[in-house]
mmCIF file of C-alpha atoms and ligand atoms in Angstrom:
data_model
loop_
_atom_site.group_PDB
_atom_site.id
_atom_site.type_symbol
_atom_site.label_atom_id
_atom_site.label_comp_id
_atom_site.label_asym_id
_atom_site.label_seq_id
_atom_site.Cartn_x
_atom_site.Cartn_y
_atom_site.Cartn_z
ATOM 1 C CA UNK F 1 138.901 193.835 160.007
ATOM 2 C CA UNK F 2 137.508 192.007 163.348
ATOM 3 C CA UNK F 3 138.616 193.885 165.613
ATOM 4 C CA UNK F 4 137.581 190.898 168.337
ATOM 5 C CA UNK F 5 139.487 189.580 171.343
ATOM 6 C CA UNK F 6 139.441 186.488 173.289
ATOM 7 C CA UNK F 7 140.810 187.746 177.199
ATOM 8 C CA UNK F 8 141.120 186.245 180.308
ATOM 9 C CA UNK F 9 141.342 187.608 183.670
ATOM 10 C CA UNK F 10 143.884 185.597 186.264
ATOM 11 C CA UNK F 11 142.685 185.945 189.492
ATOM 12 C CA UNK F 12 145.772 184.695 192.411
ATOM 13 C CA UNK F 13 144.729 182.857 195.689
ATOM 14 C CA UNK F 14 146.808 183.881 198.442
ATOM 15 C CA UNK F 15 150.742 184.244 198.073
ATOM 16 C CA UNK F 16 152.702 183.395 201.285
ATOM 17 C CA UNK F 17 155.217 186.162 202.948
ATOM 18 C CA UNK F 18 158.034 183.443 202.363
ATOM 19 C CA UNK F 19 156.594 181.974 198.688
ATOM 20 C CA UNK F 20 159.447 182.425 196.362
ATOM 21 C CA UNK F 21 158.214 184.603 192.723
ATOM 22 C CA UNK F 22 159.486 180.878 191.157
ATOM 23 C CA UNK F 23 156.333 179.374 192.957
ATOM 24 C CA UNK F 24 154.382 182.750 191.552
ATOM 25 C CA UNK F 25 155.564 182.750 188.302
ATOM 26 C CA UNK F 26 154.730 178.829 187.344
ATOM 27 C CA UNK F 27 151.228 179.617 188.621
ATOM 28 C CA UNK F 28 150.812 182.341 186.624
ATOM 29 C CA UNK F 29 152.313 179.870 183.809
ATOM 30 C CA UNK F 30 149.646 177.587 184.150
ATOM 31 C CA UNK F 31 146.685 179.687 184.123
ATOM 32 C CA UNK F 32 148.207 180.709 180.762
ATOM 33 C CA UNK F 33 148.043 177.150 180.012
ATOM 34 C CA UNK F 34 144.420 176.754 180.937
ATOM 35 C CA UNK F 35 143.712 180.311 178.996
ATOM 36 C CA UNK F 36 146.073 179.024 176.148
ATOM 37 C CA UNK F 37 143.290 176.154 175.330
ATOM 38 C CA UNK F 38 140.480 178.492 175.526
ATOM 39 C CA UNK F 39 141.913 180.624 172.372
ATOM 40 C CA UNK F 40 143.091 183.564 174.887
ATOM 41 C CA UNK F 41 145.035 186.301 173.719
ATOM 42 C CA UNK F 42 145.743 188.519 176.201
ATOM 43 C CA UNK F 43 145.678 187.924 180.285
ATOM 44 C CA UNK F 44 145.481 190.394 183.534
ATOM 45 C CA UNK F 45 146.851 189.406 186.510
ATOM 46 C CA UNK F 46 146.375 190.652 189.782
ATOM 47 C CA UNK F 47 148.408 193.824 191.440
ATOM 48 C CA UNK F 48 152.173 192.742 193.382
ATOM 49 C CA UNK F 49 151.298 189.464 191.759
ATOM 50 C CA UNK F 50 155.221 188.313 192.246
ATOM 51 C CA UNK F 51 154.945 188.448 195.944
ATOM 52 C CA UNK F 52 152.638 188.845 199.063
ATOM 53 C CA UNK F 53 150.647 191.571 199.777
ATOM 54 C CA UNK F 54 153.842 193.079 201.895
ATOM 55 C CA UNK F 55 152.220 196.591 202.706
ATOM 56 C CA UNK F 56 149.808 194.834 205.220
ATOM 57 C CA UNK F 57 153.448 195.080 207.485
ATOM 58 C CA UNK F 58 155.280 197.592 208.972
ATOM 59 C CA UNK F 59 158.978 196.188 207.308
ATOM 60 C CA UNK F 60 161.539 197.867 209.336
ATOM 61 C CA UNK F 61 164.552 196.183 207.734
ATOM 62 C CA UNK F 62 165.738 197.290 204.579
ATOM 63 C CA UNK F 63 167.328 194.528 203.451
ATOM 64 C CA UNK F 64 163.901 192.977 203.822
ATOM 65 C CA UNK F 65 161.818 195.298 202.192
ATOM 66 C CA UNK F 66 163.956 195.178 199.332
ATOM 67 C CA UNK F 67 163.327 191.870 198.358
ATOM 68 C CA UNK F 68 159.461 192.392 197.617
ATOM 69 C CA UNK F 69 160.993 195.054 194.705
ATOM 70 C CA UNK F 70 161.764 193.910 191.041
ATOM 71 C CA UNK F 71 165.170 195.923 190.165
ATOM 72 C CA UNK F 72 165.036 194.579 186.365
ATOM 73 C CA UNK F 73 161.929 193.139 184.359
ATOM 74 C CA UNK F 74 162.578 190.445 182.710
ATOM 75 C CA UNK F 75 164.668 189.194 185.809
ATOM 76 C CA UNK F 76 165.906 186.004 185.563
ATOM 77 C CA UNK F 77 163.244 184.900 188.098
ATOM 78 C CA UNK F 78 160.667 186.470 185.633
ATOM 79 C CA UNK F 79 161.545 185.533 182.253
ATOM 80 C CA UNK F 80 159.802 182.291 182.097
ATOM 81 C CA UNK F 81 156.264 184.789 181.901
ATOM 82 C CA UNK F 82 157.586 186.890 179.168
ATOM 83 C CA UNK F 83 158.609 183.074 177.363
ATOM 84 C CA UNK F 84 155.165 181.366 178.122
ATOM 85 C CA UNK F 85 153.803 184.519 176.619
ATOM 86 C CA UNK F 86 155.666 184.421 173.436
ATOM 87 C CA UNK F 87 155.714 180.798 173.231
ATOM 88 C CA UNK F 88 151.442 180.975 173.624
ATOM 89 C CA UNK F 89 151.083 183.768 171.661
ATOM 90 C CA UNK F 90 149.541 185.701 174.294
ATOM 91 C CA UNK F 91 149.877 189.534 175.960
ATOM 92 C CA UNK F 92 149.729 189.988 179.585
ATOM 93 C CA UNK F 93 149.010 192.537 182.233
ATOM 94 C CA UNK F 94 151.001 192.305 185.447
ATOM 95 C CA UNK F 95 151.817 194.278 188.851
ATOM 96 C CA UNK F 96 154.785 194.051 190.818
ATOM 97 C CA UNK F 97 156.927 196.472 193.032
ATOM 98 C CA UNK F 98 159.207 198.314 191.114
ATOM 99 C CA UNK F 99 162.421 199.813 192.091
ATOM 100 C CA UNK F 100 164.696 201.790 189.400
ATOM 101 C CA UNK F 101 167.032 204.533 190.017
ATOM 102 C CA UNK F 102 166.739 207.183 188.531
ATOM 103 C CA UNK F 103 169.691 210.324 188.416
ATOM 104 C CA UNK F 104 171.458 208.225 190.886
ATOM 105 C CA UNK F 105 168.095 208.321 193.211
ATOM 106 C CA UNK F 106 166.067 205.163 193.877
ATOM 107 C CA UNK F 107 162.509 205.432 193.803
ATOM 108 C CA UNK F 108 160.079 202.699 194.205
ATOM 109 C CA UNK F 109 156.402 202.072 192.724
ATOM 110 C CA UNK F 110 153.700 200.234 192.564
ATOM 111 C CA UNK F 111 153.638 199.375 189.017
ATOM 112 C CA UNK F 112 151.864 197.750 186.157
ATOM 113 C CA UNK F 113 153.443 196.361 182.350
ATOM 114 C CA UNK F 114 151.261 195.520 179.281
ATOM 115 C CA UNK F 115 153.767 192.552 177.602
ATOM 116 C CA UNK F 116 152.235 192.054 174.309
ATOM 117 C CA UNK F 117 152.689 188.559 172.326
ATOM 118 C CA UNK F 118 156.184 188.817 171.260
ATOM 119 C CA UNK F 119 157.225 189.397 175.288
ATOM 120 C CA UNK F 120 157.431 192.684 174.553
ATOM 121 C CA UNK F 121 157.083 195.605 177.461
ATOM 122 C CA UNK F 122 154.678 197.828 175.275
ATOM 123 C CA UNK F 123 153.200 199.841 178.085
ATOM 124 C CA UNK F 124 154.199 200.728 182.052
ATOM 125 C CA UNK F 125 152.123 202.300 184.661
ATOM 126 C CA UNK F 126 152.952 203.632 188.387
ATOM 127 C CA UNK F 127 150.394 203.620 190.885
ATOM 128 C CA UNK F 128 148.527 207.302 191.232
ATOM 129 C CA UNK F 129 146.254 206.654 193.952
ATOM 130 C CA UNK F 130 148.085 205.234 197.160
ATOM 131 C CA UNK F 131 145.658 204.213 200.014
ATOM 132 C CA UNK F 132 146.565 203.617 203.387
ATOM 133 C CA UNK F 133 149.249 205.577 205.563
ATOM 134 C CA UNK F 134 152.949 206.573 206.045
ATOM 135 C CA UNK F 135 153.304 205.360 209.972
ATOM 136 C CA UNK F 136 152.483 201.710 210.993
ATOM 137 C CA UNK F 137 148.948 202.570 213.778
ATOM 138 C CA UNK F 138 148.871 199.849 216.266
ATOM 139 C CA UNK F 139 144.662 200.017 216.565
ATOM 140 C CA UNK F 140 144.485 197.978 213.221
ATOM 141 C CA UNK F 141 144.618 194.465 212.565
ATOM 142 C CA UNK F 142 146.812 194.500 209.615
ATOM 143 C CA UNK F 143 148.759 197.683 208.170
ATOM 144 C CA UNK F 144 148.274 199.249 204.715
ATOM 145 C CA UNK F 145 151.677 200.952 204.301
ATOM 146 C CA UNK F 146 151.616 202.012 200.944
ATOM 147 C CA UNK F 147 152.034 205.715 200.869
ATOM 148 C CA UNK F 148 155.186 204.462 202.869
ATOM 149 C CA UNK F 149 156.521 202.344 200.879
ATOM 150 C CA UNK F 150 156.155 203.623 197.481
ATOM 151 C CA UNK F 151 156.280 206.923 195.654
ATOM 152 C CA UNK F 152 153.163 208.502 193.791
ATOM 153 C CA UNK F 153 152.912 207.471 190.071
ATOM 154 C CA UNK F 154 154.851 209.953 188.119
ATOM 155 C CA UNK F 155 153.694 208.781 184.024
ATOM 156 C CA UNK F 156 149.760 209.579 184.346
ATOM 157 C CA UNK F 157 147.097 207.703 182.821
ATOM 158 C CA UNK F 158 148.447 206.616 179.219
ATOM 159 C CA UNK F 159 146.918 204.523 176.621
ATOM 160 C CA UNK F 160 148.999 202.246 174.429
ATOM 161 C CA UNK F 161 148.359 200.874 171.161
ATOM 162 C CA UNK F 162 148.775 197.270 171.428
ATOM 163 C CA UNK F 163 147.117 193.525 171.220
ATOM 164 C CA UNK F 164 144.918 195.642 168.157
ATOM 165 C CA UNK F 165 143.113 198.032 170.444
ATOM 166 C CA UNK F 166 144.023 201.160 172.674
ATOM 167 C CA UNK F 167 145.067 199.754 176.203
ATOM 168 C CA UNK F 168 145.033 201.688 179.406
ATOM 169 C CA UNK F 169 145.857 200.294 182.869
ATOM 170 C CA UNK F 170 145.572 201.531 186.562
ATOM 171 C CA UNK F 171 145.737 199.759 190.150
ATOM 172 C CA UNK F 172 143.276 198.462 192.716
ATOM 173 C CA UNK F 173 142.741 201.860 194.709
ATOM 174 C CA UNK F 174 142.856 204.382 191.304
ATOM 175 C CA UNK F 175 139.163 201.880 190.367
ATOM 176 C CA UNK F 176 137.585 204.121 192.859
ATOM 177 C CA UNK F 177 138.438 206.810 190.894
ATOM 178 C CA UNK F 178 136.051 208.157 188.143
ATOM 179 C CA UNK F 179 138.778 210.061 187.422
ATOM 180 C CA UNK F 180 141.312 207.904 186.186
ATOM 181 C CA UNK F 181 138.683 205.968 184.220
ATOM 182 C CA UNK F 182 137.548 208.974 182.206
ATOM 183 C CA UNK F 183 141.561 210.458 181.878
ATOM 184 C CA UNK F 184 141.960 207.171 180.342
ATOM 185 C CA UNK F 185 138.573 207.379 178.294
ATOM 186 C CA UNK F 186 139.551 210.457 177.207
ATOM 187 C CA UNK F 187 142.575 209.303 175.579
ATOM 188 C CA UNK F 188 140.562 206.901 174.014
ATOM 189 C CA UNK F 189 140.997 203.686 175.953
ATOM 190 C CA UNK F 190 139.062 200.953 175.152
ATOM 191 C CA UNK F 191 140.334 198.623 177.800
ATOM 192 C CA UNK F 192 141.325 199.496 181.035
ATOM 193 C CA UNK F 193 142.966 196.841 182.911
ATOM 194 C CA UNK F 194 143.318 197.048 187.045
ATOM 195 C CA UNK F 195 144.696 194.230 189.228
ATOM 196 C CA UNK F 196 143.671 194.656 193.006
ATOM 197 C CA UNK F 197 144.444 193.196 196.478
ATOM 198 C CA UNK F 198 141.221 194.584 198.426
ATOM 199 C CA UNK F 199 140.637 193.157 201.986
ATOM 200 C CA UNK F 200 137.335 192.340 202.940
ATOM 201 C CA UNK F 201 137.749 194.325 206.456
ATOM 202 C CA UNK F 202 137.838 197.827 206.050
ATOM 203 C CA UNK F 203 139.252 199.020 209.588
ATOM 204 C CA UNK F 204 138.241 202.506 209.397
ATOM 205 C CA UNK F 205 134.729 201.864 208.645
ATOM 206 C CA UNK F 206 134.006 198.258 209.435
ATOM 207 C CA UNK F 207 130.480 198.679 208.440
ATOM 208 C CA UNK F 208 130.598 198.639 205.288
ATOM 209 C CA UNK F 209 132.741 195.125 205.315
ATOM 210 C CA UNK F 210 130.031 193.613 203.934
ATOM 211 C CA UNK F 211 129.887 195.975 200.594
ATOM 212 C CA UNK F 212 133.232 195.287 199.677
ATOM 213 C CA UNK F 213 132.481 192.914 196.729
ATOM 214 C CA UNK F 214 129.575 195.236 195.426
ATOM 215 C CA UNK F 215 131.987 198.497 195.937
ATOM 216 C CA UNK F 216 134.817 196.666 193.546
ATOM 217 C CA UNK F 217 132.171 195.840 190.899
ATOM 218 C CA UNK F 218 130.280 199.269 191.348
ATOM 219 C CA UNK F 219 133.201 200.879 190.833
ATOM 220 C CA UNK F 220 134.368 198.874 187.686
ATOM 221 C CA UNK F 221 131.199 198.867 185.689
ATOM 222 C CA UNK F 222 130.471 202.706 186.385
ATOM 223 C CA UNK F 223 133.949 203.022 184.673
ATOM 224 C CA UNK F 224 133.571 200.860 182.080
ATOM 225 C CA UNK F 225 129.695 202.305 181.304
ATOM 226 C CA UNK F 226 130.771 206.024 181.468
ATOM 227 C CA UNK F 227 133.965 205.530 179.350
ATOM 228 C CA UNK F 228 132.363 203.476 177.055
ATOM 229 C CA UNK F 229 135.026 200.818 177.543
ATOM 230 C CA UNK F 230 135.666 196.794 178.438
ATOM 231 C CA UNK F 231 137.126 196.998 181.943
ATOM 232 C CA UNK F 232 139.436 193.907 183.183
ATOM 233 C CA UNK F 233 139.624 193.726 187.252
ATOM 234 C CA UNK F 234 141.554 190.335 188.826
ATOM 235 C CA UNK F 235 141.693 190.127 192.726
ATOM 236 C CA UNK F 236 144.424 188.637 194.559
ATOM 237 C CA UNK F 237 141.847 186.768 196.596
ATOM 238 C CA UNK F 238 141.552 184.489 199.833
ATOM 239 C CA UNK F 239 142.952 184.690 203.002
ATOM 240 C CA UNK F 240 146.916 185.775 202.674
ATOM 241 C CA UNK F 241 148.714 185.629 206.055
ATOM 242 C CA UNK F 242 145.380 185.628 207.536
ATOM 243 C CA UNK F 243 144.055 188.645 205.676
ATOM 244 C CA UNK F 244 141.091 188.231 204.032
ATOM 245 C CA UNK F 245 140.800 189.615 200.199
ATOM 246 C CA UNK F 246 137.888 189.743 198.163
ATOM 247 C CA UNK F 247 137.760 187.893 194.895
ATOM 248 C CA UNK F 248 134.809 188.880 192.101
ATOM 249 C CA UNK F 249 137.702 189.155 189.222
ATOM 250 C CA UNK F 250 135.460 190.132 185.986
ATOM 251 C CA UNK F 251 135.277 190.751 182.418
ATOM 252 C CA UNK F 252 132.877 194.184 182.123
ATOM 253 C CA UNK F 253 131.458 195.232 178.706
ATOM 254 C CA UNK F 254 131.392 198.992 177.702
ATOM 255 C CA UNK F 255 127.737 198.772 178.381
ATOM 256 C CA UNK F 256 128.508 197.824 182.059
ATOM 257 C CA UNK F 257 127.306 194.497 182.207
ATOM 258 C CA UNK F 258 129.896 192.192 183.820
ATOM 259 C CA UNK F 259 129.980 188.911 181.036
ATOM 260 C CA UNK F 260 132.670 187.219 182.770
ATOM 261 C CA UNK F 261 133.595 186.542 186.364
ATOM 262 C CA UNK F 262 135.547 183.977 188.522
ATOM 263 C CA UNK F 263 133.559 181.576 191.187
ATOM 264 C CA UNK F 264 135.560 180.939 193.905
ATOM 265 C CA UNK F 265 139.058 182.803 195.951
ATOM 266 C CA UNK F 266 141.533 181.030 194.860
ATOM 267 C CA UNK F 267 143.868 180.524 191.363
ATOM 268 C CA UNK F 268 141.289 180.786 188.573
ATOM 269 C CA UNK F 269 140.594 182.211 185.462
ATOM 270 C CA UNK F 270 137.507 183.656 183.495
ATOM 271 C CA UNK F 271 137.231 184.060 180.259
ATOM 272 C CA UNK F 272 135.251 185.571 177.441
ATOM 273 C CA UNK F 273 135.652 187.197 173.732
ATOM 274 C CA UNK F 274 135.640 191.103 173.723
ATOM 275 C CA UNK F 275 135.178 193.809 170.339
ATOM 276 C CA UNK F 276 136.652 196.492 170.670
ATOM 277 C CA UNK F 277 134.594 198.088 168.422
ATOM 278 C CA UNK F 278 131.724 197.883 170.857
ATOM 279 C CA UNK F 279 132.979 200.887 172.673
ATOM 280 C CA UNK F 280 131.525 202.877 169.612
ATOM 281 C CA UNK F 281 127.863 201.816 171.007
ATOM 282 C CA UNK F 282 128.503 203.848 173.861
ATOM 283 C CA UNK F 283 131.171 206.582 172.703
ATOM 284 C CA UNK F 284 129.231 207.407 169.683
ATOM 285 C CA UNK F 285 125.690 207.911 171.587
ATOM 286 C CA UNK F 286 124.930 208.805 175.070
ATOM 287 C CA UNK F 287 128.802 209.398 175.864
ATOM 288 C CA UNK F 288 129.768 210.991 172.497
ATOM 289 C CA UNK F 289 132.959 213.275 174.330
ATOM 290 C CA UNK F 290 132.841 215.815 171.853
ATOM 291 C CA UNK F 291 129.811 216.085 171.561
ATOM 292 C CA UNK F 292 128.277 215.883 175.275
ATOM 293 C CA UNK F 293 131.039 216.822 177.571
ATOM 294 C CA UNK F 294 130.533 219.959 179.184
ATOM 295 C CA UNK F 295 134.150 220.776 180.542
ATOM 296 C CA UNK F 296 133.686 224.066 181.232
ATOM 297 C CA UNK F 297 131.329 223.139 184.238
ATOM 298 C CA UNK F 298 134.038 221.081 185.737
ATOM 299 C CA UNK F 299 136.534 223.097 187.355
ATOM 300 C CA UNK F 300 137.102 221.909 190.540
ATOM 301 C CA UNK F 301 138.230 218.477 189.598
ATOM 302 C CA UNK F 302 141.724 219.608 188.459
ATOM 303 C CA UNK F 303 141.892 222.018 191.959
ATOM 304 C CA UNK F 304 143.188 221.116 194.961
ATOM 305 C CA UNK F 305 146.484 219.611 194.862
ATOM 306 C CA UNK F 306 148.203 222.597 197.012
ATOM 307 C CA UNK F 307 145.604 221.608 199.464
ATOM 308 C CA UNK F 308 146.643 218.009 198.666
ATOM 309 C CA UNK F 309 150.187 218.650 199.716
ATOM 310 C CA UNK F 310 149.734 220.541 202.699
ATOM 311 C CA UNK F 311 148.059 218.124 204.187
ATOM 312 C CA UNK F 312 150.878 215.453 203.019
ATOM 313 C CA UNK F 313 153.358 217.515 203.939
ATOM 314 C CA UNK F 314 151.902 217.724 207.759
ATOM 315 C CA UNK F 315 151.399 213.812 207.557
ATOM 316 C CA UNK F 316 155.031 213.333 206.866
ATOM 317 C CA UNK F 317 156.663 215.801 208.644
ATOM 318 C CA UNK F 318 157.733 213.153 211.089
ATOM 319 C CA UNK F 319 157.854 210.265 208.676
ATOM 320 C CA UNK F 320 160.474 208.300 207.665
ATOM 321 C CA UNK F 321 158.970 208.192 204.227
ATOM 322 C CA UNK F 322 161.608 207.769 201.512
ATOM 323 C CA UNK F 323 164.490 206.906 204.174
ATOM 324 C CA UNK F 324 163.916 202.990 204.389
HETATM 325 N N1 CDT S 1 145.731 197.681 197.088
HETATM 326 C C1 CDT S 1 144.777 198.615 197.295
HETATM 327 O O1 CDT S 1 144.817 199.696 196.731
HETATM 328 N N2 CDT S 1 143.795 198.284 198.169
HETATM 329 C C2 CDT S 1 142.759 199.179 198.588
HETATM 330 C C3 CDT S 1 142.315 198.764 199.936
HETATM 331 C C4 CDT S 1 141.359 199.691 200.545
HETATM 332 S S1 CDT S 1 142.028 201.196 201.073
HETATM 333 C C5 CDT S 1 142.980 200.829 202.442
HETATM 334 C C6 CDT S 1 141.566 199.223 197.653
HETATM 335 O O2 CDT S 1 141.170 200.314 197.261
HETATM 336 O O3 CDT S 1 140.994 198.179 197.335
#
């Protein structure tokens, strides 16, 4: 049975602070349109695709944060994706803020759903690797409060069967990662999907502003090439409340080689047919698991995390993390 796949990737142009998720969502609608008539079955979209890019402030009132969260997917606001889905037959891939309470406490993520092509939610992930800071620092140009305004990832790197293949997600930062590409690998993924808002300046080191675009796709293709897995990555791109994001949303094949990519920053979508069973090229040969791995040399990368939470816990002390 062909186990073949015709995918798109869905890059965003910028999303206004004050652009209601209606204006969002029919966007989204009509690159599934434009996807729909290139014989696309499945569709990524970018990271917090429902709203701006709200970490880049320091939020102070609640009632304002709150309304960059999702309390319920489908929301009423949200449905129309889930029925443009069904209706064209295709899955999607989409990030939002999530809020849920849990035990009567409310946590709040950075999360990603797989919908498959009944508007199903097949698969859910929660952000792992948080960049940024807890406390707003006047010295940069824009903010990047998300270790303050959401909670770290608590369902790991999981691959769900779905759309024919083994799907695994992650978000913008966790690309970085070799880690979460080979966790995912591992459990046999053989397409990892990522949506990312990445700005062009890096404050801390604003010398390497100009390797932004080749750091997204380094990252992307060593994960897809070391996994032996198709790798989806769509940007929220342009300038968005005068932050500047990178674009370069891409198809990448298991062999590393990116075979689609978008041309411009703005709302666009690439396209091209995948096989899943293409991973085998790679997962059967040079990165045969079972047969290569040497895990007994690797050690240290499951050590640290006491280290890991002293240091939070010495960040935070004086944060008002978790009480907005
Ligand atoms: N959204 C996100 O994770 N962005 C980061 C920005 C750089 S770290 C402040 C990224 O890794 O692209």
């Amino acid at each position: 049975m062909s186990r073949k796949l015709i995918v798109a990737t869905a890059q965003l142009g910028p999303i206004g602070r004050d652009e209601p998720r209606a204006s969002a969502v029919a966007r989204m609608i009509s690159l599934m349109e434009q996807a729909y008539e290139r014989g696309v079955k499945l569709i990524v979209f970018p990271e917090l695709a429902l709203t701006t890019f709200f970490p880049r402030w320091m939020i102070e009132n609640p009632n304002e944060l709150a309304t960059f969260f999702e309390t319920e997917m489908p929301s009423s606001e949200t449905q129309p994706l889930f029925d443009a889905g069904k209706r064209l037959g295709m899955g999607f891939y989409l990030g939002y803020a999530e809020e849920v309470v849990e035990n009567g406490t409310r946590h709040r993520y950075n999360c990603s759903i797989i919908v498959d092509e009944k508007g199903e939610i097949v698969g859910k992930y929660r952000k792992i690797h948080l960049p940024g800071h807890f406390q707003p620092e006047d010295w940069r140009p824009f903010q990047h409060l998300e270790k303050r305004y959401f909670e770290h990832g608590n369902l790991g790197f999981q691959v769900h069967d779905a759309m024919g293949g083994k799907l695994g997600m992650c978000l913008c930062n966790d690309r970085r990662w070799p880690e979460t590409f080979r966790v995912l690998g591992l459990r046999g993924a053989e397409l990892v999907m990522l949506g990312y808002n990445t700005p062009m300046h890096y404050p801390q080191a604003p010398e390497h502003d100009h390797l932004q675009d080749f750091h997204n796709h380094l990252s992307m293709q060593a994960g897809a090439y070391a996994n032996g897995c198709w790798v989806i990555g769509t940007a929220k791109a342009g300038c968005e409340e005068g932050c500047d994001l990178i674009g370069g949303s891409c198809i990448i094949a298991p062999t590393g080689e990116i075979i689609a990519m978008t041309q411009g920053l703005g709302d666009e979508i690439a396209t091209a047919e995948i096989d899943f069973d293409r991973c085998k090229e790679l997962r059967e040969n040079v990165f045969n698991f079972a047969l290569h791995r040497e895990p007994g040399d690797y050690g240290p990368i499951c050590e640290g995390a006491e280290t890991r939470d002293r240091m939070r816990a010495d960040i935070t002390e004086n944060s008002v993390f978790r009480a907005h």
